[in-house]
């Protein structure tokens, strides 16, 4: 494929609001994870929380009010992103810009509140609006309305691969000529469903998550909102060089043991970019810190790149943001490409002897040209992106 | 305009239990009688998963399996797009009800079945389908959004793509907030080139807004409005009638499409 321009991007997570806060935290090695203080959660676990989401959405868009859409709003409000979209809207027209947003949680937290208030029986409270909050599409509807866009819009929800897949979907829409640009992104927020759900699957670590570490014991969940503006020939913020997608066809909540699907997605991304393994400077791992993911992803990375490739996960900084994990990895990678950073694998002490790819334990400053990001989700959904620095 | 060829169709909704029946109803050769569908046992799932498959997975499998009984390609050779407005609301509700109790119980199976791509995941396992798969929602425009995604995939990646649109009845108390009374599903196999047995050529265009095509029969129109997957009905009618026509799949808030249908 022809490289697709990324003209703007932004990220909000436990590390703070906006790109500067994230670069700062990466360089300082400062994690955003804290012991979980989420209201109603009694589990021993660490989480990456975005502060200050107590203020309801107001005005014309108030019907969309829920934690997830407040987080979307917080995310959109950084780094001049809405101005970048307004410029694109002026240039192409509102109908010529697609909106492709990802989520796994959407506003389910609002539903949790509604059922708590309802109690053991009876109807749900009058104030609960399922369409604009809990329903999967809610975050897409919100972003489209908020940005004044009128092109095609869909929410992709494929668990933890979601906000990498939106890049592929948007690239295809642009390639068909039915739109000229796309706002892509992902928003997932903390809620009891994911905290207690992952706990039921015994996938949460009671301690801070330690990707690739020999003593790693599972996830620290996080929340985040990230967005990028894709346009054919405006590449001030970077380029999408390639994308790859595959399905494990193995198990709903465990990865295929040889990393077959993961390797296929990475190879597909390289092939679509017309690049070889040696053109890639860093693999930004999915690296969730579960026992299974990290060792299986390592097999796949070695199969595609060999053992020497520099790689690391940033989940130790932000936590696993699920439906937003793809955009978090993409945005952090774009920052690293722009500023010449190879980030270490935060919280990793001793690398698991079973992991033999070159996991970075120190953050390095050096020119970075191309980064591969991985995002692998429940249901065996895999998506890898090859990102390049602004030309 | 995005071009794609329809190689096979399946559908399942009250009174439209399969495509051959639906085709006759939509051509006006059979009266429409909305008879509920019996519970479906997915054939491709192993016995344990078949027994425990949630309603949304059953509905998706009902149409996907029917499509491949009569398709020129194997399921494992197709990419997939699964489009559902609300997924399995029974599970979402069960989890929320459990979380509202002091014990905050969540079944691990319920949790991995609550992901919006659950049906897509089960399908990929059952069919050993390793190509790209996506799952999306656009509220009442989910079928249109799925069709656009699938057609873009066919055109840009040159791969045959299975589109499955499905939504299931929503239980109380959530039903009052999302009144879907019945289950419905539609499956289309789209290919980049025509082949023997191709049913129609589609020319798809995203349009700014449009008034949606409707159905003349009041009860079919009620079905179209009553389940997001049934928003496919005007397109199915166009294919059934075998006359060149254009349909508008229009839901103002997300995705309006104009689809030219040319019989093959």
XYZ file of C-alpha atoms in Angstrom:
655
model
C 0.000 0.000 0.000
C 0.989 3.628 -0.335
C 1.887 5.047 3.073
C -1.126 6.775 4.577
C -0.443 10.081 6.273
C -1.120 10.648 9.935
C -1.603 14.385 10.263
C -2.447 14.558 13.960
C -2.796 12.328 17.003
C -3.452 12.609 20.715
C -3.528 10.389 23.788
C -4.998 10.617 27.307
C -4.379 7.910 29.878
C -3.197 7.383 33.449
C 0.024 9.116 32.340
C -1.875 12.356 31.803
C -3.693 14.337 29.176
C -1.927 14.904 25.873
C 1.288 13.933 24.122
C 3.702 16.019 26.227
C 2.601 14.291 29.434
C 3.140 10.889 27.801
C 6.609 11.688 26.445
C 7.566 12.999 29.846
C 6.394 9.846 31.620
C 8.135 7.593 29.084
C 11.463 9.381 29.501
C 11.149 9.547 33.299
C 10.188 5.867 33.600
C 7.196 6.970 35.660
C 4.257 4.534 35.716
C 0.662 5.717 35.840
C -0.445 2.565 37.675
C -1.681 2.790 41.280
C -3.455 0.433 43.675
C -7.054 0.251 42.467
C -9.332 2.812 44.096
C -12.219 2.450 41.645
C -15.510 2.969 43.447
C -17.124 -0.375 44.226
C -14.072 -2.482 43.397
C -12.793 -4.545 46.328
C -10.190 -6.491 44.329
C -6.475 -6.388 45.121
C -5.202 -5.045 41.816
C -3.478 -2.042 40.248
C -5.139 0.194 37.692
C -4.282 3.094 35.411
C -6.938 5.718 36.088
C -7.585 8.989 34.273
C -8.220 11.663 36.900
C -10.906 14.296 36.769
C -13.673 12.512 34.905
C -16.299 13.600 37.432
C -17.612 16.497 35.365
C -20.668 15.550 33.310
C -20.945 16.340 29.598
C -23.145 19.390 29.202
C -25.046 21.246 26.539
C -26.249 19.711 23.294
C -24.267 16.508 23.763
C -25.312 15.893 27.381
C -27.464 12.900 26.407
C -24.193 11.022 25.753
C -22.975 11.530 29.328
C -21.170 8.548 30.836
C -17.613 7.899 32.003
C -16.536 6.512 28.630
C -17.758 9.528 26.664
C -16.339 11.958 29.249
C -13.027 10.208 28.671
C -13.528 10.530 24.908
C -14.146 14.254 25.384
C -11.045 14.616 27.549
C -9.047 12.836 24.868
C -10.370 14.914 21.973
C -9.604 18.144 23.821
C -5.823 17.716 23.792
C -3.062 18.598 21.338
C -5.262 20.779 19.115
C -6.870 17.637 17.736
C -10.319 19.156 17.237
C -8.711 22.035 15.321
C -6.921 19.568 13.069
C -10.241 17.852 12.360
C -11.940 21.211 11.732
C -9.270 22.034 9.145
C -9.830 18.665 7.463
C -13.573 19.222 7.516
C -13.092 22.557 5.778
C -10.755 21.023 3.240
C -12.726 17.883 2.306
C -16.256 18.447 3.584
C -17.857 16.766 6.580
C -19.277 13.889 4.502
C -15.832 12.990 3.165
C -14.391 12.143 6.579
C -15.051 8.730 8.131
C -15.230 8.087 11.874
C -13.813 4.728 12.980
C -13.712 4.417 16.752
C -13.028 1.347 18.855
C -14.173 0.282 22.274
C -14.714 -2.845 24.320
C -16.384 -1.318 27.393
C -18.313 1.553 25.804
C -20.529 3.026 28.542
C -21.280 -0.253 30.316
C -20.340 1.506 33.563
C -23.463 3.597 33.152
C -25.446 0.366 32.887
C -23.782 -0.912 36.058
C -25.031 2.199 37.881
C -28.517 1.740 36.464
C -28.816 -1.874 37.586
C -27.467 -0.986 41.053
C -30.120 1.689 41.435
C -32.804 -0.654 40.127
C -32.124 -3.208 42.838
C -33.553 -6.722 42.757
C -36.524 -6.084 40.466
C -38.516 -3.555 38.517
C -37.664 -1.297 35.600
C -34.373 0.485 35.009
C -34.248 4.157 36.069
C -35.730 6.775 33.740
C -32.392 8.570 33.450
C -30.650 5.519 31.929
C -30.262 5.973 28.164
C -28.898 2.712 26.736
C -28.407 4.006 23.161
C -26.192 6.935 24.080
C -24.148 5.263 26.809
C -24.010 1.492 27.241
C -24.525 0.465 23.608
C -21.289 -0.361 21.780
C -21.833 2.348 19.148
C -22.231 5.150 21.714
C -18.596 6.340 21.581
C -18.687 6.511 17.763
C -21.935 8.433 17.792
C -20.509 10.822 20.354
C -17.240 11.489 18.515
C -18.994 11.941 15.165
C -21.476 14.430 16.625
C -18.820 16.216 18.669
C -16.522 16.727 15.676
C -19.346 17.689 13.306
C -18.571 14.839 10.928
C -21.091 13.377 8.491
C -19.250 10.547 6.744
C -19.595 6.836 7.423
C -19.197 5.879 11.067
C -18.900 2.554 12.823
C -17.535 1.319 16.122
C -15.232 -1.667 15.875
C -15.303 -3.902 18.927
C -12.995 -6.894 18.736
C -11.721 -6.839 22.317
C -8.058 -5.870 22.664
C -7.324 -5.596 18.930
C -10.107 -3.050 18.347
C -8.213 0.236 18.190
C -5.500 -1.176 15.923
C -8.121 -2.535 13.514
C -9.684 0.908 13.106
C -6.516 1.955 11.259
C -6.990 -0.888 8.766
C -10.682 -0.180 8.332
C -10.058 3.535 7.765
C -7.203 2.847 5.337
C -9.552 0.689 3.272
C -12.315 3.286 3.234
C -9.857 5.920 2.045
C -8.478 3.513 -0.579
C -11.981 2.969 -2.012
C -12.295 6.708 -2.558
C -15.530 6.993 -0.616
C -13.828 9.281 1.918
C -10.657 11.401 1.868
C -9.769 11.232 5.539
C -10.695 9.416 8.722
C -10.740 10.060 12.441
C -9.680 6.820 14.097
C -9.393 6.149 17.781
C -10.224 4.075 20.806
C -11.803 4.728 24.176
C -12.152 2.269 27.055
C -12.879 3.136 30.682
C -12.620 1.365 34.005
C -15.738 -0.456 35.126
C -16.686 -3.326 37.390
C -17.465 -5.559 34.393
C -13.867 -5.736 33.229
C -12.329 -5.690 36.716
C -14.494 -8.540 38.008
C -14.588 -10.246 34.637
C -10.818 -10.532 34.278
C -10.666 -11.470 37.930
C -13.085 -14.346 37.254
C -10.704 -15.536 34.532
C -7.825 -15.253 37.038
C -5.975 -12.886 34.757
C -5.437 -9.948 37.133
C -2.163 -9.482 38.995
C -2.486 -8.394 42.620
C 0.771 -6.478 42.122
C 1.708 -3.924 39.474
C 1.933 -5.660 36.095
C 5.393 -6.747 34.967
C 5.448 -7.532 31.250
C 7.971 -10.210 30.224
C 9.130 -10.638 33.819
C 9.740 -14.205 34.999
C 7.414 -13.568 37.981
C 4.669 -11.797 36.016
C 1.198 -12.762 37.173
C -1.283 -10.976 34.938
C -2.901 -7.699 33.989
C -3.213 -4.257 35.444
C -6.239 -2.702 33.745
C -6.188 0.868 32.516
C -8.396 3.382 30.761
C -7.477 5.642 27.866
C -8.722 7.699 24.943
C -6.586 8.158 21.849
C -7.290 9.525 18.389
C -5.488 9.989 15.084
C -6.385 11.814 11.861
C -5.503 9.896 8.714
C -5.197 11.712 5.384
C -3.654 10.600 2.090
C -0.878 13.097 1.786
C -0.590 14.992 5.079
C 1.960 13.144 7.171
C 3.177 15.710 9.719
C 2.731 13.295 12.597
C 3.833 10.049 10.955
C 2.740 7.425 8.464
C 0.778 4.202 8.470
C 3.052 2.018 6.347
C 1.136 -1.220 6.677
C -1.415 -3.204 8.655
C -1.974 -6.913 9.114
C -4.953 -8.818 10.454
C -5.569 -12.470 11.240
C -7.646 -14.792 13.392
C -6.196 -17.472 15.675
C -9.193 -19.791 15.116
C -8.172 -21.479 18.365
C -9.891 -20.442 21.621
C -12.060 -17.614 22.925
C -9.767 -16.498 25.748
C -6.390 -18.139 25.200
C -3.918 -17.479 22.374
C -2.862 -20.174 19.901
C 0.198 -21.688 21.630
C 2.666 -21.257 18.743
C 1.672 -17.642 18.136
C 0.594 -18.621 14.638
C -2.061 -15.903 14.311
C 0.186 -13.248 15.837
C 3.012 -14.073 13.402
C 0.556 -14.022 10.484
C -0.620 -10.513 11.436
C 2.946 -9.185 11.692
C 3.951 -10.775 8.380
C 0.808 -9.396 6.733
C 1.686 -5.885 7.950
C 5.231 -6.148 6.592
C 4.004 -7.512 3.265
C 1.427 -4.769 2.861
C 4.101 -2.182 3.635
C 6.477 -3.787 1.142
C 9.063 -4.022 3.940
C 11.255 -6.707 5.456
C 11.911 -7.609 9.084
C 15.258 -5.792 9.024
C 13.506 -2.495 8.220
C 11.853 -2.477 11.635
C 13.640 -0.810 14.548
C 11.314 -1.781 17.396
C 8.380 -4.040 18.134
C 5.903 -2.370 20.473
C 4.547 -5.534 22.044
C 0.986 -6.240 23.077
C 2.810 -7.414 26.184
C -0.093 -7.669 28.643
C 1.977 -9.476 31.310
C -0.235 -12.566 31.405
C 1.755 -15.805 31.625
C 0.450 -16.925 28.219
C 0.508 -13.764 26.118
C 4.067 -12.711 26.718
C 5.729 -16.056 26.010
C 3.533 -16.770 22.979
C 3.967 -13.285 21.545
C 7.710 -13.771 21.970
C 7.605 -16.934 19.847
C 5.762 -15.053 17.136
C 8.128 -12.059 17.248
C 11.158 -14.323 16.979
C 9.591 -16.262 14.106
C 9.059 -13.049 12.141
C 12.039 -10.903 13.192
C 14.612 -13.242 14.686
C 15.882 -12.983 18.265
C 17.744 -9.675 18.007
C 14.880 -7.224 17.468
C 14.452 -4.600 20.184
C 11.031 -4.939 21.752
C 9.073 -3.781 24.768
C 5.588 -3.413 26.166
C 4.299 -0.137 27.597
C 1.533 -1.769 29.653
C 3.680 -1.129 32.750
C 3.073 2.580 32.172
C -0.615 2.736 31.229
C -1.991 -0.662 32.159
C -3.928 -2.752 29.649
C -6.528 -0.415 28.209
C -8.344 -3.209 26.318
C -10.328 -1.599 23.492
C -7.968 1.390 23.608
C -4.774 -0.715 23.713
C -4.222 -0.450 19.969
C -4.399 3.336 19.826
C -2.287 3.649 22.983
C 0.479 1.575 21.402
C 0.133 3.467 18.115
C 0.210 6.914 19.731
C 3.131 6.055 22.011
C 4.979 4.599 19.000
C 4.358 7.778 16.985
C 5.783 9.786 19.892
C 8.811 7.508 19.972
C 9.278 7.870 16.211
C 9.030 11.650 16.427
C 11.364 12.059 19.419
C 13.773 9.177 18.851
C 12.926 6.975 21.842
C 13.159 3.223 22.302
C 11.174 2.706 25.520
C 12.126 0.091 28.079
C 9.773 -2.567 29.313
C 8.648 -0.829 32.489
C 8.380 -2.851 35.740
C 10.324 -5.707 34.157
C 12.992 -6.926 36.567
C 14.332 -10.252 35.350
C 13.208 -11.254 31.866
C 11.589 -14.694 31.788
C 14.233 -17.166 30.547
C 11.603 -18.553 28.156
C 11.465 -15.161 26.432
C 14.434 -14.736 24.136
C 13.638 -11.685 22.001
C 15.640 -8.633 23.000
C 13.403 -7.045 25.636
C 14.691 -3.548 26.371
C 15.388 -2.909 30.048
C 16.751 0.604 29.544
C 15.117 3.395 27.572
C 17.363 4.511 24.711
C 17.474 7.780 22.748
C 18.223 7.066 19.091
C 16.706 7.723 15.675
C 13.748 5.410 15.121
C 12.347 4.967 11.620
C 9.773 2.196 11.778
C 7.881 0.536 14.638
C 5.626 -2.527 14.537
C 2.766 -2.485 17.080
C 0.805 -5.553 18.119
C -2.723 -5.853 19.465
C -4.226 -9.271 20.162
C -7.735 -9.822 21.539
C -10.181 -12.383 22.914
C -11.733 -14.458 20.180
C -8.274 -14.737 18.625
C -8.427 -11.376 16.883
C -4.977 -10.101 15.867
C -3.875 -6.796 14.351
C -0.380 -5.434 13.759
C 0.482 -1.988 12.419
C 3.740 -0.791 10.851
C 4.206 2.890 11.660
C 6.819 5.240 10.263
C 8.221 8.600 11.262
C 7.009 11.698 9.422
C 8.935 11.778 6.112
C -18.719 3.545 -5.999
C -17.594 0.272 -4.441
C -18.386 -2.847 -6.438
C -18.908 -6.311 -4.975
C -20.630 -9.483 -6.146
C -23.103 -11.462 -4.070
C -22.165 -15.130 -4.297
C -24.620 -16.424 -1.697
C -27.299 -15.233 0.725
C -28.871 -16.566 3.886
C -31.428 -15.109 6.231
C -33.421 -16.088 9.284
C -36.194 -14.069 10.881
C -39.781 -14.744 11.949
C -41.622 -15.864 8.805
C -38.401 -15.850 6.783
C -36.757 -19.043 8.031
C -34.400 -19.393 5.060
C -33.438 -17.614 1.841
C -35.550 -19.739 -0.569
C -38.669 -18.951 1.501
C -37.683 -15.304 1.997
C -37.056 -14.941 -1.711
C -40.585 -16.101 -2.533
C -42.119 -13.874 0.145
C -40.171 -10.835 -1.073
C -41.215 -11.558 -4.676
C -44.841 -11.569 -3.510
C -45.257 -15.284 -4.365
C -45.924 -16.291 -0.761
C -47.844 -14.364 1.885
C -45.782 -13.192 4.842
C -46.646 -14.910 8.122
C -44.382 -13.959 11.032
C -43.874 -17.341 12.691
C -41.166 -17.445 15.348
C -38.059 -19.471 14.569
C -37.240 -22.507 16.711
C -34.089 -22.430 18.863
C -31.034 -23.156 16.740
C -28.333 -25.737 17.429
C -25.112 -24.684 15.645
C -23.773 -27.683 13.754
C -20.163 -26.556 13.485
C -19.658 -26.044 17.229
C -18.359 -28.994 19.269
C -21.014 -30.517 21.622
C -20.131 -28.573 24.798
C -19.990 -25.219 23.020
C -23.158 -26.078 21.106
C -25.011 -26.758 24.335
C -23.789 -23.542 25.974
C -23.887 -21.214 22.967
C -25.603 -17.944 23.890
C -28.521 -16.607 21.779
C -26.497 -14.118 19.727
C -23.956 -16.768 18.748
C -26.807 -19.130 17.750
C -28.391 -16.447 15.587
C -25.123 -15.642 13.816
C -24.388 -19.332 13.249
C -27.921 -19.978 11.982
C -27.357 -17.756 8.948
C -23.629 -18.339 8.466
C -24.095 -22.127 8.436
C -27.094 -21.880 6.093
C -25.076 -19.744 3.697
C -22.257 -22.255 3.404
C -24.640 -25.121 2.665
C -24.933 -23.606 -0.762
C -21.870 -21.471 -1.419
C -19.106 -21.678 -4.026
C -16.392 -21.205 -1.407
C -15.319 -22.799 1.844
C -15.842 -20.857 5.061
C -12.160 -21.060 5.953
C -11.246 -19.130 2.794
C -13.348 -16.076 3.652
C -12.601 -13.006 5.719
C -15.515 -12.038 7.955
C -17.450 -8.998 9.106
C -19.911 -9.515 11.965
C -22.346 -6.620 12.378
C -24.632 -6.370 15.382
C -26.200 -3.373 17.042
C -26.325 -4.727 20.573
C -24.685 -8.149 20.629
C -25.929 -10.431 23.362
C -27.831 -8.179 25.747
C -28.905 -11.192 27.834
C -25.305 -11.721 28.907
C -24.555 -8.018 29.439
C -27.637 -7.783 31.628
C -26.817 -10.937 33.579
C -23.361 -9.545 34.355
C -24.744 -6.171 35.444
C -27.337 -7.847 37.668
C -24.619 -10.010 39.229
C -22.408 -6.962 39.803
C -25.291 -5.197 41.549
C -25.286 -7.846 44.278
C -22.830 -7.709 47.218
C -20.985 -10.803 45.951
C -20.370 -9.169 42.533
C -20.326 -12.549 40.831
C -19.297 -12.731 37.199
C -19.086 -16.065 35.405
C -15.810 -16.318 33.463
C -17.662 -17.850 30.503
C -20.176 -14.998 30.505
C -17.299 -12.544 30.536
C -15.528 -13.852 27.454
C -18.933 -14.296 25.767
C -19.778 -10.639 26.337
C -17.161 -9.301 23.928
C -18.850 -7.880 20.835
C -16.767 -10.245 18.664
C -17.891 -13.397 20.493
C -19.859 -14.740 17.518
C -16.973 -13.816 15.203
C -14.529 -15.638 17.455
C -16.647 -18.781 17.746
C -17.170 -18.769 13.968
C -13.451 -18.520 13.264
C -12.824 -21.491 15.591
C -15.699 -23.582 14.191
C -14.801 -22.906 10.547
C -11.014 -22.797 11.073
C -11.158 -19.387 9.425
C -7.813 -17.625 9.970
C -8.237 -14.596 7.735
C -9.138 -11.143 9.040
C -12.326 -10.852 11.050
C -14.030 -7.778 12.400
C -17.046 -7.070 14.587
C -18.797 -3.743 14.570
C -21.864 -1.780 15.612
C -23.544 1.300 14.238
C -26.799 1.067 16.188
C -29.680 0.791 13.653
C -27.190 1.262 10.817
C -25.171 -1.812 11.769
C -26.128 -3.739 8.617
C -25.210 -0.785 6.383
C -21.922 -0.243 8.220
C -21.158 -3.960 7.957
C -21.951 -3.955 4.252
C -19.634 -0.982 3.670
C -16.830 -2.611 5.677
C -17.246 -5.938 3.863
C -17.414 -4.321 0.414
C -14.330 -2.216 1.155
C -12.536 -5.380 2.268
C -13.489 -7.226 -0.918
C -12.414 -4.339 -3.137
C -9.186 -3.346 -1.422
C -7.906 -6.729 -0.204
C -9.376 -8.763 -3.088
C -10.631 -11.417 -0.656
C -14.074 -13.039 -0.511
C -15.796 -11.784 2.627
C -18.665 -13.152 4.681
C -20.956 -10.510 6.165
C -23.136 -11.681 9.052
C -25.644 -9.245 10.523
C -27.554 -10.420 13.578
C -29.443 -9.066 16.561
C -31.457 -10.911 19.181
C -34.483 -10.137 21.311
C -33.611 -7.958 24.309
C -34.823 -9.231 27.703
C -36.524 -7.110 30.346
C -35.765 -4.817 32.059
C -33.380 -3.652 29.295
C -36.082 -4.301 26.671
C -37.887 -1.102 27.661
C -34.746 0.815 26.685
C -34.123 -1.145 23.451
C -37.376 -2.781 22.305
C -36.147 -5.562 20.034
C -38.783 -8.309 20.250
C -37.465 -10.972 17.903
C -34.197 -12.276 16.572
C -33.108 -11.790 12.973
C -30.011 -12.523 10.930
C -28.736 -12.028 7.402
C -25.576 -13.384 5.794
C -24.046 -12.340 2.473
C -20.979 -13.784 0.780
C -19.317 -11.012 -1.225
C -16.632 -11.656 -3.828
C -14.373 -9.347 -5.849
C -15.351 -11.003 -9.158
C -18.505 -12.688 -10.421
C -18.559 -16.441 -10.789
C -21.029 -19.178 -11.691
C -24.024 -18.891 -9.389
C -23.439 -15.205 -8.546
C -26.764 -13.651 -7.597
C -26.185 -9.953 -8.111
C -23.719 -7.129 -8.541
C -23.777 -4.419 -5.898
C -22.619 -0.855 -6.463
C -22.292 0.816 -3.081
C -22.004 4.510 -2.374
C -21.888 6.356 0.926
C -24.373 9.212 0.704
C -24.889 12.246 2.903
C -28.354 11.261 3.989
C -31.358 9.615 2.478
C -34.807 8.412 3.259
C -34.568 4.668 3.775
C -36.187 2.278 1.327
C -39.218 0.664 2.923
C -41.265 -2.455 2.301
C -44.835 -2.366 1.052
C -46.125 -5.100 3.352
C -46.846 -3.512 6.755
C -45.652 -6.509 8.746
C -42.429 -6.872 6.760
C -41.863 -3.159 7.278
C -42.432 -3.673 11.012
C -39.801 -6.428 10.930
C -37.400 -4.118 9.089
C -37.816 -1.456 11.757
C -37.975 -3.891 14.650
C -34.565 -5.555 14.371
C -31.349 -3.909 13.192
C -30.336 -6.952 11.106
C -33.673 -6.776 9.287
C -32.688 -3.362 7.903
C -31.149 -5.528 5.174
C -34.616 -6.421 3.871
C -34.825 -3.789 1.092
C -31.536 -5.130 -0.286
C -32.760 -8.721 -0.030
C -35.998 -7.719 -1.788
C -34.012 -6.127 -4.616
C -31.942 -9.294 -5.082
C -35.076 -11.459 -4.880
C -36.925 -9.450 -7.519
C -34.099 -9.786 -10.068
C -34.679 -6.352 -11.589
C -32.055 -3.606 -11.627
C -32.862 -1.187 -8.847
C -31.300 0.999 -6.174
C -32.043 0.870 -2.471
C -31.271 3.339 0.274
C -30.019 1.928 3.539
C -30.254 5.061 5.586
C -29.982 5.715 9.272
C -29.188 9.358 9.765
C -26.840 8.992 12.660
C -24.147 6.774 11.243
C -24.086 5.433 7.765
C -26.311 6.035 4.767
C -25.680 3.925 1.698
C -27.148 3.899 -1.770
C -26.835 0.391 -3.205
C -27.389 -0.311 -6.886
C -28.464 -3.905 -7.352
C -27.923 -5.523 -10.733
C -29.127 -9.083 -11.122
C -26.390 -11.406 -12.387
